[in-house]
């Protein structure tokens, strides 16, 4: 009985307790129970998950020390998340806990929250959303706390988080205003005060108010309790000082970071040393102390993760001192350290490329530039600059190769017969010496490996370790697959690469290089290219002649390749001279390497080149000397004026007194021609363009003139001749922008023009053509007057008349706007028979679509003789797409493109001609001689060269 009573009492007590703990009742037990459960259970676990997520976030974040660091270590991802998706499961868990606390333990009674832990629950909810990069929901959570719990002890912290969220949403100005108010409210100088100052400092940095940011960072550094934050804030201060040009202040702050030693994260110390190194003046600084300092840093085991940065700084130090051999070693070591810093890797490659470029090793420099581009951000400005430099380097590699090869050939050709034989004998001796050296080295390595392998098999691994130093050679040990590794314990001969290598060497020594055939001992086949000098030497010692001697060891092999014909030698010299000229211009214009450019042009003049290269070379030398040697510039100016008084260069120098461009410079001449081209004066400028090409031979702008000429050829001679002219540009100037863009045009747009054919589209309007060879001819003027009169008097249809260019010596008088073929036939009949007109010349009836084909292919005779007017229409679906060109969007000023626009202009279709044929306002009079606006172009031909 007592037991039952006790059980009932316990049960009733439990029921009453849970009833008393209801979130609907404002009792002492209820408030404290829900507060305790929220704080020590749900929020505790939620904060633990949040802390884990923050640690994960910081561990994945990589600081970019090439820019000013952000105050907060948090990487903003550009990936879009689906609804309900979370970037980090820890943040998802923390958000779940915060939501659970709010839903299950909130005591909102009579519009007032009775659970004192709800403000922290909402704060946790906002933090998890912030770190999960859902900033709008996070802002809602923080604003809810500010609205619902204005007296919360967390109110200052919530305000800081709200402004951090505003800054992530690019509301930096708003954040500054609100944080200033917050700083005025905070009475205690604690961690909250430090966080508020650090946050407003980040807002100032975002607003580019760096001096204000420094002031706030100093306060944050003073009051923060986190050593990591102290180091970071000081480092950011130093970066800002450095960017503002206050080198002494930056130096002091970097040194403060270094002096923190173990109190600072290692990365800040290493990067602070790197920034101090960048400020080091190797001319007046203590270089010995610098080297000693960095040797200590390199040896420190704690710096193993940062060897890439340290080796890069050592490389820069030696590079600035022109000790390029040592610099190369350190750059390569920095690359081998496999840096996670992409820009550091790119810097290593770029600097190596510059070193090899300065050493005239252009192929190797090009490879390093290629590696640089793989490590750079493709959207960065530096990527574009290096891309252009790399493209220009292709020209350097090409012409340097031509110059080196042709110089060698001409030098050997000028030697006497005895001199040639001596030259090639010395070369063969050098080849044999190198072959012998390689053979001896390979033999030594094989012997050492075989010895080491034998010792290991007999005595174990300890003996191998003792002999390890003996096997070190300049050849690096290859990486062996696991199955072939001698450490595997197998004694099978072919599983041991050392014994196999030794066996190969011994076999070659005894038998030479034998072909892989049956009966190889009796077969005569040998691999001649790998014949060793040792075999030849042994056979000579035995008094026997070697069975076979590699032809590369014979002087006749080389002598028969030396050219002797005067015509061939002149051609080689001419090619060499043009290469020197191109190199001089490239170094001057594209690389600003004035000394190297002067050297190439001076050598060119010493070689007595053809006349067309002499004057341009002298003028370019004059321009270079103006920069590097004023006295030589004056001498060259006097020489040009004295020796070539009637030249345009002499006129430039005489009129300007110093080389400012006159009206006959290539740039101004091109702009003038291009303006006439836009005004459709195609016949007038065709001969002018040819004359300009002849006059400006050797100039950098020559490809532009050639491309302009190609476009004129298309206008006057049709698509077949256009293709030939464009091919000439593409093949003659393959490395220029014009050559490259022309090649793209040929591949993408020429096929469309070639695919045009008669009666392949349904006609929308019709034209009547009258041939007119000479527009000034009396008979032609009479015909023009008559058809113009007819067009004005015609009331049924709105007709227009134009004079259209057809070829270089032929034109058309065209009546446009006829709606049907029957109507066109009636008009021709009226013009021929009606007494007011009586036009006896043939009126050719043609649809607008067929007229487009005629203008593109210049085949009016094929149209007339083929009787295409009476043939059926067979629509053709063309799969050839006409790609749009970037140059269509280029803007022009005063009708003349600026230099940058002209540089990359492609041949392009007229917008009117490229539109779908269903447009009713299509006007096939693209070569209208009366219309001088850019809207009247030949179909399919470029508006711009």
Coordinates of N, CA and C in Angstrom, one line a residue, residues 279-290 317 321:
X279 N 61.8 45.6 -49.8 CA 62.2 47.0 -49.6 C 63.7 47.1 -49.4
X280 N 64.4 46.0 -49.4 CA 65.8 46.0 -49.2 C 66.6 46.6 -50.4
X281 N 67.5 47.6 -50.2 CA 68.3 48.2 -51.2 C 69.6 47.5 -51.3
X282 N 69.8 46.6 -52.3 CA 71.0 45.8 -52.3 C 72.2 46.6 -52.7
X283 N 72.0 47.8 -53.1 CA 73.2 48.7 -53.5 C 73.9 49.3 -52.2
X284 N 73.0 49.7 -51.3 CA 73.6 50.3 -50.1 C 73.4 49.5 -48.8
X285 N 72.5 48.4 -48.9 CA 72.2 47.6 -47.7 C 73.3 46.6 -47.5
X286 N 73.2 46.0 -46.3 CA 74.2 45.0 -45.9 C 73.8 43.6 -46.5
X287 N 74.4 43.3 -47.6 CA 74.0 42.1 -48.3 C 74.4 40.8 -47.6
X288 N 75.5 40.9 -46.9 CA 75.9 39.7 -46.1 C 75.0 39.4 -45.0
X289 N 74.5 40.4 -44.3 CA 73.5 40.2 -43.2 C 72.2 39.7 -43.8
X290 N 71.8 40.2 -45.0 CA 70.6 39.7 -45.7 C 70.7 38.2 -46.0
X317 N 66.6 38.6 -54.8 CA 67.8 39.3 -54.3 C 69.0 39.1 -55.3
X321 N 70.8 41.7 -58.3 CA 72.3 41.9 -58.4 C 72.9 41.4 -59.7

